[in-house]
PDB file of C-alpha atoms in Angstrom:
ATOM      1  CA  MET A   1     199.482  -4.738  37.596  1.00 91.00           C
ATOM      2  CA  ASN A   2     197.496  -5.672  40.566  1.00 95.00           C
ATOM      3  CA  CYS A   3     194.495  -3.876  41.944  1.00 97.00           C
ATOM      4  CA  THR A   4     194.650  -0.438  43.295  1.00 96.00           C
ATOM      5  CA  LYS A   5     192.572  -1.845  46.246  1.00 96.00           C
ATOM      6  CA  CYS A   6     193.459  -5.462  46.466  1.00 96.00           C
ATOM      7  CA  ASP A   7     196.825  -7.212  45.659  1.00 95.00           C
ATOM      8  CA  CYS A   8     194.251  -9.205  42.916  1.00 97.00           C
ATOM      9  CA  GLU A   9     195.214  -9.217  39.439  1.00 97.00           C
ATOM     10  CA  ALA A  10     193.673  -5.694  37.477  1.00 97.00           C
ATOM     11  CA  VAL A  11     191.547  -6.256  34.544  1.00 97.00           C
ATOM     12  CA  LEU A  12     191.114  -2.529  34.087  1.00 97.00           C
ATOM     13  CA  HIS A  13     193.391   0.500  34.133  1.00 97.00           C
ATOM     14  CA  ALA A  14     190.884   3.796  34.333  1.00 97.00           C
ATOM     15  CA  ALA A  15     193.160   6.484  33.098  1.00 96.00           C
ATOM     16  CA  TYR A  16     190.687   9.472  34.156  1.00 97.00           C
ATOM     17  CA  SER A  17     191.057   7.971  37.657  1.00 96.00           C
ATOM     18  CA  GLY A  18     194.632   6.579  37.737  1.00 96.00           C
ATOM     19  CA  ALA A  19     193.013   3.787  39.542  1.00 97.00           C
ATOM     20  CA  HIS A  20     193.571  -0.281  38.556  1.00 97.00           C
ATOM     21  CA  LEU A  21     190.794  -2.458  39.202  1.00 98.00           C
ATOM     22  CA  CYS A  22     190.027  -6.870  39.560  1.00 98.00           C
ATOM     23  CA  GLU A  23     186.918  -7.900  38.422  1.00 97.00           C
ATOM     24  CA  HIS A  24     185.530  -7.240  41.861  1.00 98.00           C
ATOM     25  CA  HIS A  25     186.327  -3.994  42.421  1.00 98.00           C
ATOM     26  CA  LEU A  26     185.221  -3.031  38.954  1.00 98.00           C
ATOM     27  CA  ARG A  27     181.797  -4.481  39.645  1.00 98.00           C
ATOM     28  CA  GLU A  28     181.697  -2.605  42.741  1.00 98.00           C
ATOM     29  CA  SER A  29     182.501   0.495  41.190  1.00 98.00           C
ATOM     30  CA  VAL A  30     179.992   0.160  38.401  1.00 98.00           C
ATOM     31  CA  GLU A  31     177.497  -0.618  41.167  1.00 98.00           C
ATOM     32  CA  SER A  32     178.118   2.052  43.121  1.00 98.00           C
ATOM     33  CA  ARG A  33     178.077   4.916  40.744  1.00 98.00           C
ATOM     34  CA  LEU A  34     175.008   3.985  39.416  1.00 98.00           C
ATOM     35  CA  ARG A  35     173.588   3.558  43.085  1.00 98.00           C
ATOM     36  CA  ARG A  36     174.918   6.877  43.678  1.00 98.00           C
ATOM     37  CA  ARG A  37     173.303   8.552  40.735  1.00 98.00           C
ATOM     38  CA  VAL A  38     169.820   7.207  41.688  1.00 98.00           C
ATOM     39  CA  ARG A  39     170.064   8.566  44.937  1.00 97.00           C
ATOM     40  CA  LYS A  40     171.971  12.216  43.680  1.00 96.00           C
ATOM     41  CA  ASP A  41     169.049  12.629  41.021  1.00 96.00           C
ATOM     42  CA  GLY A  42     165.782  11.776  43.652  1.00 96.00           C
ATOM     43  CA  LEU A  43     164.869   8.986  41.541  1.00 97.00           C
ATOM     44  CA  ILE A  44     162.964   7.148  44.807  1.00 97.00           C
ATOM     45  CA  GLY A  45     160.098  10.105  45.494  1.00 94.00           C
ATOM     46  CA  PRO A  46     159.688  11.338  49.021  1.00 94.00           C
ATOM     47  CA  ASP A  47     155.953   9.316  49.044  1.00 95.00           C
ATOM     48  CA  ALA A  48     156.942   5.951  47.880  1.00 96.00           C
ATOM     49  CA  SER A  49     156.194   3.465  50.404  1.00 97.00           C
ATOM     50  CA  PRO A  50     155.178  -0.382  50.901  1.00 97.00           C
ATOM     51  CA  GLU A  51     151.598   0.936  50.194  1.00 97.00           C
ATOM     52  CA  THR A  52     151.970   2.495  47.565  1.00 96.00           C
ATOM     53  CA  PRO A  53     154.836   1.545  45.604  1.00 97.00           C
ATOM     54  CA  GLU A  54     156.774   3.511  42.451  1.00 98.00           C
ATOM     55  CA  THR A  55     156.857   1.373  39.150  1.00 98.00           C
ATOM     56  CA  TRP A  56     159.882   2.147  37.176  1.00 98.00           C
ATOM     57  CA  LEU A  57     159.756   0.897  33.626  1.00 98.00           C
ATOM     58  CA  ILE A  58     163.220  -0.238  32.013  1.00 98.00           C
ATOM     59  CA  GLY A  59     164.123   0.324  28.310  1.00 98.00           C
ATOM     60  CA  LEU A  60     165.491  -3.358  27.888  1.00 98.00           C
ATOM     61  CA  SER A  61     166.977  -4.152  24.543  1.00 95.00           C
ATOM     62  CA  GLY A  62     168.894  -6.581  25.209  1.00 96.00           C
ATOM     63  CA  GLY A  63     172.468  -4.885  24.842  1.00 96.00           C
ATOM     64  CA  LYS A  64     175.106  -4.321  27.230  1.00 97.00           C
ATOM     65  CA  ASP A  65     173.849  -1.250  28.778  1.00 98.00           C
ATOM     66  CA  SER A  66     170.270  -1.788  29.759  1.00 98.00           C
ATOM     67  CA  VAL A  67     171.082  -5.575  30.646  1.00 98.00           C
ATOM     68  CA  VAL A  68     173.438  -3.967  33.013  1.00 98.00           C
ATOM     69  CA  LEU A  69     171.534  -1.106  34.088  1.00 98.00           C
ATOM     70  CA  THR A  70     168.564  -4.061  34.655  1.00 98.00           C
ATOM     71  CA  SER A  71     170.233  -6.320  36.643  1.00 98.00           C
ATOM     72  CA  ILE A  72     171.530  -3.798  39.038  1.00 98.00           C
ATOM     73  CA  LEU A  73     168.291  -2.362  39.736  1.00 98.00           C
ATOM     74  CA  ALA A  74     167.035  -5.730  40.104  1.00 98.00           C
ATOM     75  CA  GLU A  75     169.340  -6.819  42.553  1.00 97.00           C
ATOM     76  CA  THR A  76     169.601  -3.372  44.198  1.00 97.00           C
ATOM     77  CA  PHE A  77     165.570  -2.978  44.546  1.00 97.00           C
ATOM     78  CA  ALA A  78     165.142  -7.109  44.879  1.00 94.00           C
ATOM     79  CA  GLU A  79     164.022  -6.602  48.596  1.00 94.00           C
ATOM     80  CA  ASP A  80     162.936  -2.847  48.544  1.00 97.00           C
ATOM     81  CA  PRO A  81     158.520  -2.843  48.713  1.00 97.00           C
ATOM     82  CA  ARG A  82     158.868   0.471  47.296  1.00 98.00           C
ATOM     83  CA  ILE A  83     160.451  -0.084  43.762  1.00 98.00           C
ATOM     84  CA  GLU A  84     158.375  -2.248  41.031  1.00 98.00           C
ATOM     85  CA  LEU A  85     160.600  -2.189  38.378  1.00 98.00           C
ATOM     86  CA  VAL A  86     159.039  -3.572  34.726  1.00 98.00           C
ATOM     87  CA  ALA A  87     161.182  -4.153  31.597  1.00 98.00           C
ATOM     88  CA  LEU A  88     160.138  -3.107  28.093  1.00 98.00           C
ATOM     89  CA  THR A  89     161.528  -4.724  24.820  1.00 98.00           C
ATOM     90  CA  ILE A  90     160.821  -3.111  21.551  1.00 97.00           C
ATOM     91  CA  HIS A  91     160.339  -5.162  18.620  1.00 96.00           C
ATOM     92  CA  GLU A  92     161.555  -2.605  15.428  1.00 95.00           C
ATOM     93  CA  GLY A  93     161.417  -5.411  12.663  1.00 94.00           C
ATOM     94  CA  ILE A  94     165.348  -5.987  11.420  1.00 92.00           C
ATOM     95  CA  GLU A  95     165.994  -9.396  10.561  1.00 88.00           C
ATOM     96  CA  GLY A  96     169.351 -11.193  12.161  1.00 83.00           C
ATOM     97  CA  TYR A  97     169.440  -8.610  14.416  1.00 88.00           C
ATOM     98  CA  ARG A  98     166.332  -7.926  17.109  1.00 87.00           C
ATOM     99  CA  ASP A  99     165.043 -11.523  17.355  1.00 89.00           C
ATOM    100  CA  GLU A 100     168.699 -12.239  18.990  1.00 91.00           C
ATOM    101  CA  SER A 101     168.897  -9.302  21.411  1.00 93.00           C
ATOM    102  CA  LEU A 102     165.007 -10.452  22.600  1.00 95.00           C
ATOM    103  CA  ASP A 103     166.559 -13.730  23.583  1.00 95.00           C
ATOM    104  CA  ALA A 104     168.572 -11.970  25.664  1.00 96.00           C
ATOM    105  CA  ALA A 105     166.167  -9.350  27.229  1.00 97.00           C
ATOM    106  CA  SER A 106     163.959 -12.321  27.571  1.00 97.00           C
ATOM    107  CA  GLU A 107     166.635 -14.422  29.183  1.00 97.00           C
ATOM    108  CA  LEU A 108     167.623 -11.750  31.647  1.00 98.00           C
ATOM    109  CA  ALA A 109     163.755 -11.139  32.767  1.00 98.00           C
ATOM    110  CA  GLN A 110     162.899 -14.650  33.313  1.00 98.00           C
ATOM    111  CA  ASN A 111     166.610 -14.500  35.373  1.00 97.00           C
ATOM    112  CA  LEU A 112     165.516 -12.071  37.686  1.00 97.00           C
ATOM    113  CA  ASP A 113     162.176 -13.074  37.835  1.00 97.00           C
ATOM    114  CA  ILE A 114     160.856  -9.298  37.145  1.00 97.00           C
ATOM    115  CA  ARG A 115     157.861  -8.596  34.414  1.00 97.00           C
ATOM    116  CA  HIS A 116     159.038  -8.381  30.518  1.00 98.00           C
ATOM    117  CA  GLU A 117     156.852  -7.098  28.121  1.00 97.00           C
ATOM    118  CA  VAL A 118     157.511  -6.797  24.487  1.00 97.00           C
ATOM    119  CA  VAL A 119     155.946  -4.481  21.947  1.00 97.00           C
ATOM    120  CA  SER A 120     156.790  -4.590  17.874  1.00 96.00           C
ATOM    121  CA  TYR A 121     156.867  -1.550  15.490  1.00 97.00           C
ATOM    122  CA  ALA A 122     154.591  -3.866  13.248  1.00 96.00           C
ATOM    123  CA  ASP A 123     152.087  -4.267  16.017  1.00 96.00           C
ATOM    124  CA  GLU A 124     151.777  -0.424  16.393  1.00 96.00           C
ATOM    125  CA  PHE A 125     152.931   1.129  13.524  1.00 96.00           C
ATOM    126  CA  ASP A 126     152.023  -1.918  10.973  1.00 96.00           C
ATOM    127  CA  LEU A 127     156.060  -1.774   9.667  1.00 95.00           C
ATOM    128  CA  GLU A 128     159.694  -2.348   9.768  1.00 95.00           C
ATOM    129  CA  MET A 129     162.567  -1.171  10.438  1.00 95.00           C
ATOM    130  CA  ASP A 130     163.817  -2.977   7.193  1.00 93.00           C
ATOM    131  CA  ASP A 131     161.239  -1.961   4.976  1.00 93.00           C
ATOM    132  CA  VAL A 132     161.738   1.544   6.207  1.00 94.00           C
ATOM    133  CA  ALA A 133     165.492   1.684   6.068  1.00 92.00           C
ATOM    134  CA  GLU A 134     164.847   0.225   2.474  1.00 91.00           C
ATOM    135  CA  THR A 135     162.353   3.171   1.386  1.00 92.00           C
ATOM    136  CA  ASP A 136     163.547   5.984   3.510  1.00 93.00           C
ATOM    137  CA  PRO A 137     160.885   8.728   1.768  1.00 93.00           C
ATOM    138  CA  GLU A 138     161.917  11.340   4.370  1.00 92.00           C
ATOM    139  CA  ASN A 139     166.063  10.872   2.849  1.00 92.00           C
ATOM    140  CA  MET A 140     167.012  10.600   6.107  1.00 89.00           C
ATOM    141  CA  ALA A 141     169.379   7.893   8.127  1.00 87.00           C
ATOM    142  CA  PRO A 142     167.647   4.873   9.636  1.00 89.00           C
ATOM    143  CA  CYS A 143     168.242   5.990  12.996  1.00 90.00           C
ATOM    144  CA  ALA A 144     166.430   9.327  13.201  1.00 90.00           C
ATOM    145  CA  TYR A 145     163.369   7.195  12.160  1.00 93.00           C
ATOM    146  CA  CYS A 146     163.828   4.489  14.646  1.00 94.00           C
ATOM    147  CA  GLY A 147     164.498   6.894  17.523  1.00 92.00           C
ATOM    148  CA  VAL A 148     161.566   8.796  16.784  1.00 94.00           C
ATOM    149  CA  PHE A 149     159.419   5.596  17.011  1.00 96.00           C
ATOM    150  CA  ARG A 150     161.319   3.898  20.199  1.00 95.00           C
ATOM    151  CA  ARG A 151     160.914   6.876  22.185  1.00 94.00           C
ATOM    152  CA  ASP A 152     156.968   7.214  21.555  1.00 94.00           C
ATOM    153  CA  LEU A 153     156.523   3.354  22.388  1.00 96.00           C
ATOM    154  CA  LEU A 154     158.800   4.263  25.575  1.00 96.00           C
ATOM    155  CA  SER A 155     156.925   6.901  26.819  1.00 94.00           C
ATOM    156  CA  ASP A 156     153.576   5.544  25.462  1.00 94.00           C
ATOM    157  CA  TYR A 157     153.791   2.458  27.674  1.00 96.00           C
ATOM    158  CA  ALA A 158     155.330   4.087  30.700  1.00 96.00           C
ATOM    159  CA  GLU A 159     152.185   5.996  30.657  1.00 94.00           C
ATOM    160  CA  ARG A 160     150.000   2.485  29.809  1.00 95.00           C
ATOM    161  CA  PHE A 161     151.850   0.822  32.622  1.00 96.00           C
ATOM    162  CA  ASP A 162     151.048   4.041  34.992  1.00 96.00           C
ATOM    163  CA  ALA A 163     154.685   4.284  35.693  1.00 97.00           C
ATOM    164  CA  ASP A 164     156.230   6.958  37.849  1.00 96.00           C
ATOM    165  CA  LYS A 165     159.789   6.790  36.023  1.00 97.00           C
ATOM    166  CA  LEU A 166     161.391   5.704  32.943  1.00 98.00           C
ATOM    167  CA  LEU A 167     164.837   4.678  32.837  1.00 98.00           C
ATOM    168  CA  THR A 168     167.277   3.897  29.786  1.00 98.00           C
ATOM    169  CA  GLY A 169     170.945   2.616  29.591  1.00 97.00           C
ATOM    170  CA  HIS A 170     172.499   5.464  28.266  1.00 97.00           C
ATOM    171  CA  ASN A 171     176.544   5.504  29.281  1.00 98.00           C
ATOM    172  CA  LEU A 172     178.890   8.248  30.116  1.00 98.00           C
ATOM    173  CA  ASP A 173     180.228   8.354  26.337  1.00 98.00           C
ATOM    174  CA  ASP A 174     176.612   8.698  25.220  1.00 97.00           C
ATOM    175  CA  GLU A 175     175.692  11.638  26.983  1.00 98.00           C
ATOM    176  CA  ALA A 176     178.801  13.206  26.451  1.00 98.00           C
ATOM    177  CA  GLN A 177     178.154  12.742  22.714  1.00 97.00           C
ATOM    178  CA  THR A 178     175.046  14.295  23.292  1.00 96.00           C
ATOM    179  CA  ALA A 179     176.557  17.325  25.003  1.00 97.00           C
ATOM    180  CA  LEU A 180     179.368  17.850  22.318  1.00 97.00           C
ATOM    181  CA  MET A 181     176.379  17.648  19.129  1.00 96.00           C
ATOM    182  CA  ASN A 182     174.684  20.069  21.261  1.00 96.00           C
ATOM    183  CA  PHE A 183     177.489  22.890  21.726  1.00 95.00           C
ATOM    184  CA  PHE A 184     178.439  22.124  17.748  1.00 96.00           C
ATOM    185  CA  GLU A 185     175.071  23.231  17.084  1.00 95.00           C
ATOM    186  CA  GLY A 186     174.797  25.530  18.913  1.00 95.00           C
ATOM    187  CA  ASP A 187     171.415  24.441  20.099  1.00 93.00           C
ATOM    188  CA  VAL A 188     170.464  25.940  23.750  1.00 95.00           C
ATOM    189  CA  ALA A 189     166.688  25.142  23.345  1.00 92.00           C
ATOM    190  CA  GLN A 190     167.696  21.562  23.064  1.00 93.00           C
ATOM    191  CA  MET A 191     169.875  21.511  26.227  1.00 96.00           C
ATOM    192  CA  ALA A 192     167.561  23.187  27.979  1.00 94.00           C
ATOM    193  CA  LYS A 193     164.887  20.636  27.389  1.00 92.00           C
ATOM    194  CA  HIS A 194     167.685  17.793  27.830  1.00 95.00           C
ATOM    195  CA  PHE A 195     168.011  18.993  31.179  1.00 96.00           C
ATOM    196  CA  ASP A 196     164.008  18.692  31.901  1.00 93.00           C
ATOM    197  CA  ALA A 197     163.982  15.839  30.732  1.00 92.00           C
ATOM    198  CA  SER A 198     166.731  13.310  31.862  1.00 93.00           C
ATOM    199  CA  LEU A 199     169.471  15.023  33.067  1.00 95.00           C
ATOM    200  CA  GLY A 200     168.429  16.994  35.764  1.00 94.00           C
ATOM    201  CA  PRO A 201     168.103  15.848  39.462  1.00 95.00           C
ATOM    202  CA  PHE A 202     163.903  15.495  39.712  1.00 94.00           C
ATOM    203  CA  PRO A 203     163.761  17.971  42.500  1.00 92.00           C
ATOM    204  CA  GLU A 204     165.511  20.216  39.903  1.00 92.00           C
ATOM    205  CA  ARG A 205     163.585  19.189  36.649  1.00 91.00           C
ATOM    206  CA  SER A 206     160.554  21.518  35.634  1.00 84.00           C
ATOM    207  CA  ASP A 207     156.990  20.434  37.072  1.00 70.00           C
ATOM    208  CA  SER A 208     155.436  19.048  33.332  1.00 66.00           C
ATOM    209  CA  THR A 209     153.442  16.269  33.461  1.00 61.00           C
ATOM    210  CA  GLU A 210     153.171  16.172  30.059  1.00 73.00           C
ATOM    211  CA  PHE A 211     155.451  13.222  29.735  1.00 84.00           C
ATOM    212  CA  VAL A 212     156.534  10.388  32.090  1.00 93.00           C
ATOM    213  CA  PRO A 213     159.746  11.101  33.909  1.00 93.00           C
ATOM    214  CA  ARG A 214     163.016   9.741  32.647  1.00 96.00           C
ATOM    215  CA  ALA A 215     166.390   8.965  33.774  1.00 97.00           C
ATOM    216  CA  LYS A 216     169.810   7.726  33.026  1.00 98.00           C
ATOM    217  CA  PRO A 217     171.330   5.805  36.139  1.00 98.00           C
ATOM    218  CA  LEU A 218     174.297   4.447  34.067  1.00 98.00           C
ATOM    219  CA  ARG A 219     175.203   8.010  32.986  1.00 98.00           C
ATOM    220  CA  ASP A 220     178.765   8.049  34.955  1.00 98.00           C
ATOM    221  CA  VAL A 221     179.695   5.023  33.395  1.00 98.00           C
ATOM    222  CA  PRO A 222     182.070   4.902  30.539  1.00 98.00           C
ATOM    223  CA  GLU A 223     180.736   2.421  27.514  1.00 98.00           C
ATOM    224  CA  LYS A 224     184.096  -0.023  27.810  1.00 98.00           C
ATOM    225  CA  GLU A 225     183.476  -0.587  31.657  1.00 98.00           C
ATOM    226  CA  VAL A 226     179.965  -1.383  30.983  1.00 98.00           C
ATOM    227  CA  ALA A 227     180.941  -3.842  28.425  1.00 98.00           C
ATOM    228  CA  LEU A 228     183.225  -5.078  30.863  1.00 98.00           C
ATOM    229  CA  TYR A 229     181.200  -5.218  33.474  1.00 98.00           C
ATOM    230  CA  ALA A 230     178.635  -7.566  31.595  1.00 98.00           C
ATOM    231  CA  HIS A 231     181.144  -9.928  30.310  1.00 97.00           C
ATOM    232  CA  LEU A 232     182.674 -10.538  33.968  1.00 97.00           C
ATOM    233  CA  ALA A 233     178.913 -11.103  35.164  1.00 97.00           C
ATOM    234  CA  GLU A 234     178.486 -13.173  32.629  1.00 97.00           C
ATOM    235  CA  LEU A 235     174.841 -11.471  31.951  1.00 98.00           C
ATOM    236  CA  PRO A 236     173.249 -13.029  28.625  1.00 97.00           C
ATOM    237  CA  VAL A 237     174.132 -10.042  26.102  1.00 96.00           C
ATOM    238  CA  HIS A 238     173.569  -9.317  22.697  1.00 93.00           C
ATOM    239  CA  MET A 239     176.821  -7.348  21.392  1.00 90.00           C
ATOM    240  CA  ALA A 240     176.312  -7.108  17.367  1.00 87.00           C
ATOM    241  CA  GLU A 241     175.687  -3.681  15.631  1.00 86.00           C
ATOM    242  CA  CYS A 242     172.508  -2.843  14.481  1.00 88.00           C
ATOM    243  CA  PRO A 243     172.932  -3.492  11.028  1.00 86.00           C
ATOM    244  CA  HIS A 244     171.190  -0.014  10.163  1.00 83.00           C
ATOM    245  CA  SER A 245     173.100   2.357  12.460  1.00 81.00           C
ATOM    246  CA  SER A 246     174.480   4.809  10.186  1.00 72.00           C
ATOM    247  CA  GLU A 247     174.156   8.373  12.556  1.00 73.00           C
ATOM    248  CA  ALA A 248     177.824   9.695  10.893  1.00 80.00           C
ATOM    249  CA  TYR A 249     177.711  12.709  12.579  1.00 89.00           C
ATOM    250  CA  ARG A 250     177.416  10.899  16.028  1.00 91.00           C
ATOM    251  CA  LYS A 251     179.892   8.631  14.998  1.00 91.00           C
ATOM    252  CA  GLU A 252     182.382  11.754  14.331  1.00 94.00           C
ATOM    253  CA  ILE A 253     181.760  12.910  17.547  1.00 96.00           C
ATOM    254  CA  GLN A 254     182.314   9.381  19.155  1.00 96.00           C
ATOM    255  CA  GLU A 255     185.847   9.620  17.502  1.00 96.00           C
ATOM    256  CA  LEU A 256     186.713  13.056  18.578  1.00 97.00           C
ATOM    257  CA  LEU A 257     186.064  12.224  22.232  1.00 97.00           C
ATOM    258  CA  LEU A 258     187.669   8.976  21.909  1.00 97.00           C
ATOM    259  CA  LYS A 259     190.441  10.288  20.748  1.00 98.00           C
ATOM    260  CA  MET A 260     190.416  13.660  23.435  1.00 98.00           C
ATOM    261  CA  GLU A 261     189.924  11.096  26.082  1.00 98.00           C
ATOM    262  CA  ALA A 262     192.931   9.065  25.091  1.00 97.00           C
ATOM    263  CA  GLN A 263     195.130  11.900  25.403  1.00 98.00           C
ATOM    264  CA  HIS A 264     193.375  13.366  28.176  1.00 98.00           C
ATOM    265  CA  PRO A 265     192.241  11.116  30.863  1.00 98.00           C
ATOM    266  CA  GLY A 266     188.856  12.594  32.038  1.00 98.00           C
ATOM    267  CA  THR A 267     187.874  14.473  29.066  1.00 98.00           C
ATOM    268  CA  ARG A 268     184.519  12.931  29.175  1.00 98.00           C
ATOM    269  CA  HIS A 269     183.791  13.543  33.401  1.00 98.00           C
ATOM    270  CA  SER A 270     184.647  17.367  32.160  1.00 98.00           C
ATOM    271  CA  VAL A 271     182.645  17.390  29.474  1.00 98.00           C
ATOM    272  CA  MET A 272     179.353  16.276  31.099  1.00 98.00           C
ATOM    273  CA  ALA A 273     180.114  18.366  34.559  1.00 97.00           C
ATOM    274  CA  GLY A 274     180.164  21.640  32.437  1.00 97.00           C
ATOM    275  CA  TYR A 275     177.198  20.579  30.521  1.00 97.00           C
ATOM    276  CA  GLU A 276     174.998  19.915  33.277  1.00 97.00           C
ATOM    277  CA  GLU A 277     175.258  23.360  34.804  1.00 96.00           C
ATOM    278  CA  LEU A 278     174.794  24.721  31.341  1.00 96.00           C
ATOM    279  CA  ALA A 279     171.980  22.835  30.755  1.00 96.00           C
ATOM    280  CA  GLU A 280     170.476  23.992  33.955  1.00 96.00           C
ATOM    281  CA  LEU A 281     170.971  27.545  33.456  1.00 96.00           C
ATOM    282  CA  ALA A 282     169.212  26.641  29.770  1.00 95.00           C
ATOM    283  CA  ALA A 283     166.117  24.962  31.238  1.00 94.00           C
ATOM    284  CA  ARG A 284     165.652  27.859  33.641  1.00 92.00           C
ATOM    285  CA  ALA A 285     166.065  30.693  31.009  1.00 91.00           C
ATOM    286  CA  TYR A 286     163.827  28.889  28.510  1.00 88.00           C
ATOM    287  CA  ARG A 287     161.020  27.043  30.853  1.00 83.00           C
ATOM    288  CA  GLN A 288     158.823  30.270  30.608  1.00 73.00           C
ATOM    289  CA  ASP A 289     159.319  30.813  26.989  1.00 70.00           C
ATOM    290  CA  GLY A 290     158.673  26.990  25.502  1.00 65.00           C
ATOM    291  CA  PRO A 291     155.921  26.216  22.978  1.00 71.00           C
ATOM    292  CA  GLU A 292     152.621  25.468  24.184  1.00 77.00           C
ATOM    293  CA  LEU A 293     151.968  21.287  23.779  1.00 79.00           C
ATOM    294  CA  GLY A 294     148.777  20.087  22.151  1.00 86.00           C
ATOM    295  CA  GLU A 295     147.537  17.155  20.935  1.00 89.00           C
ATOM    296  CA  CYS A 296     148.542  15.209  18.147  1.00 90.00           C
ATOM    297  CA  GLU A 297     144.916  15.314  15.846  1.00 91.00           C
ATOM    298  CA  ARG A 298     145.366  11.306  14.836  1.00 90.00           C
ATOM    299  CA  CYS A 299     146.653  10.021  18.168  1.00 89.00           C
ATOM    300  CA  GLY A 300     146.410  12.459  20.651  1.00 86.00           C
ATOM    301  CA  SER A 301     150.068  12.793  21.910  1.00 85.00           C
ATOM    302  CA  ALA A 302     151.424  15.241  23.393  1.00 84.00           C
ATOM    303  CA  THR A 303     153.339  17.680  20.660  1.00 88.00           C
ATOM    304  CA  THR A 304     153.778  21.231  18.869  1.00 85.00           C
ATOM    305  CA  ARG A 305     152.057  20.535  15.537  1.00 88.00           C
ATOM    306  CA  ASP A 306     149.293  18.939  14.329  1.00 90.00           C
ATOM    307  CA  LEU A 307     150.705  15.858  13.927  1.00 91.00           C
ATOM    308  CA  CYS A 308     152.810  14.323  15.811  1.00 93.00           C
ATOM    309  CA  ARG A 309     156.851  13.618  14.915  1.00 94.00           C
ATOM    310  CA  THR A 310     155.888   9.881  15.122  1.00 94.00           C
ATOM    311  CA  CYS A 311     152.535  10.140  12.910  1.00 95.00           C
ATOM    312  CA  GLN A 312     154.212  12.238  10.167  1.00 95.00           C
ATOM    313  CA  LEU A 313     157.258   9.627   9.739  1.00 95.00           C
ATOM    314  CA  THR A 314     154.570   6.558   9.905  1.00 95.00           C
ATOM    315  CA  GLU A 315     152.574   8.357   7.060  1.00 94.00           C
ATOM    316  CA  ALA A 316     155.087   9.066   5.053  1.00 95.00           C
ATOM    317  CA  VAL A 317     156.659   5.262   5.221  1.00 94.00           C
ATOM    318  CA  HIS A 318     153.414   3.832   4.483  1.00 94.00           C
ATOM    319  CA  ALA A 319     152.628   6.311   1.143  1.00 91.00           C
ATOM    320  CA  ALA A 320     156.120   5.616  -0.289  1.00 82.00           C
TER     321      ALA A 320
END
């Protein structure tokens, strides 16, 4: 089958759009959707200038999504003095997994000539995920601990580096899964939080300054297309799955979405289109009624409790 846009051989059939794309037009399509999302969400602030550039911190794990995100952003803004990119890699302490992905992240940052910082759970929390997964003092999936620790470090270092935006490599599948999980759990408050934290265009979000605002420029691109882009562009990527990955509920949602997408192409896009509208309405309704944020008694982070979730979990791990 030839490409819909030229006579070259197609490498992908995007059933949701009906398009057959060759290597060149697939890469062009992924890049244009990311750049369109940057424009649509208003990532470049109105005050960004060569004299007062914005700093964007990218969570660079070395996996396909963050590698593709970093590569396209670096190419897009290479000659734009309004934007400075910084990549942050977090080493969780997972033997036989994170070292390889750190190598991929380091190679990419060096190839792109962007600043690359590395932090670790060992240095920041005096623990490693291998030990957390073994002791499991809260009787939770390892991903539950890791998600809290990673979010905390990303936010913390975004502030330390005086970043204006925090960017992550979440793709369309990731976001559609999260949307369905919030739907099925009936968690309207979480929908509202999702909109203001990372989903809505910047001009339409809450003006809260408690956290460095997040963005997900790849969230319009299906996971399969991100992976194919990384392969075709010959980017240094660590493709292995985390050995502690065990988000059983999310995997069920993932399988459901993939089945629905195969039978009804465009399901993921439809889920997100409706979800974004509802999340915005929820955000407007919940902004005035949200809990007041205080400071964690131990680390000073913003929290609604005496101790933030990170401090609670690290305390439990060390006591185990």
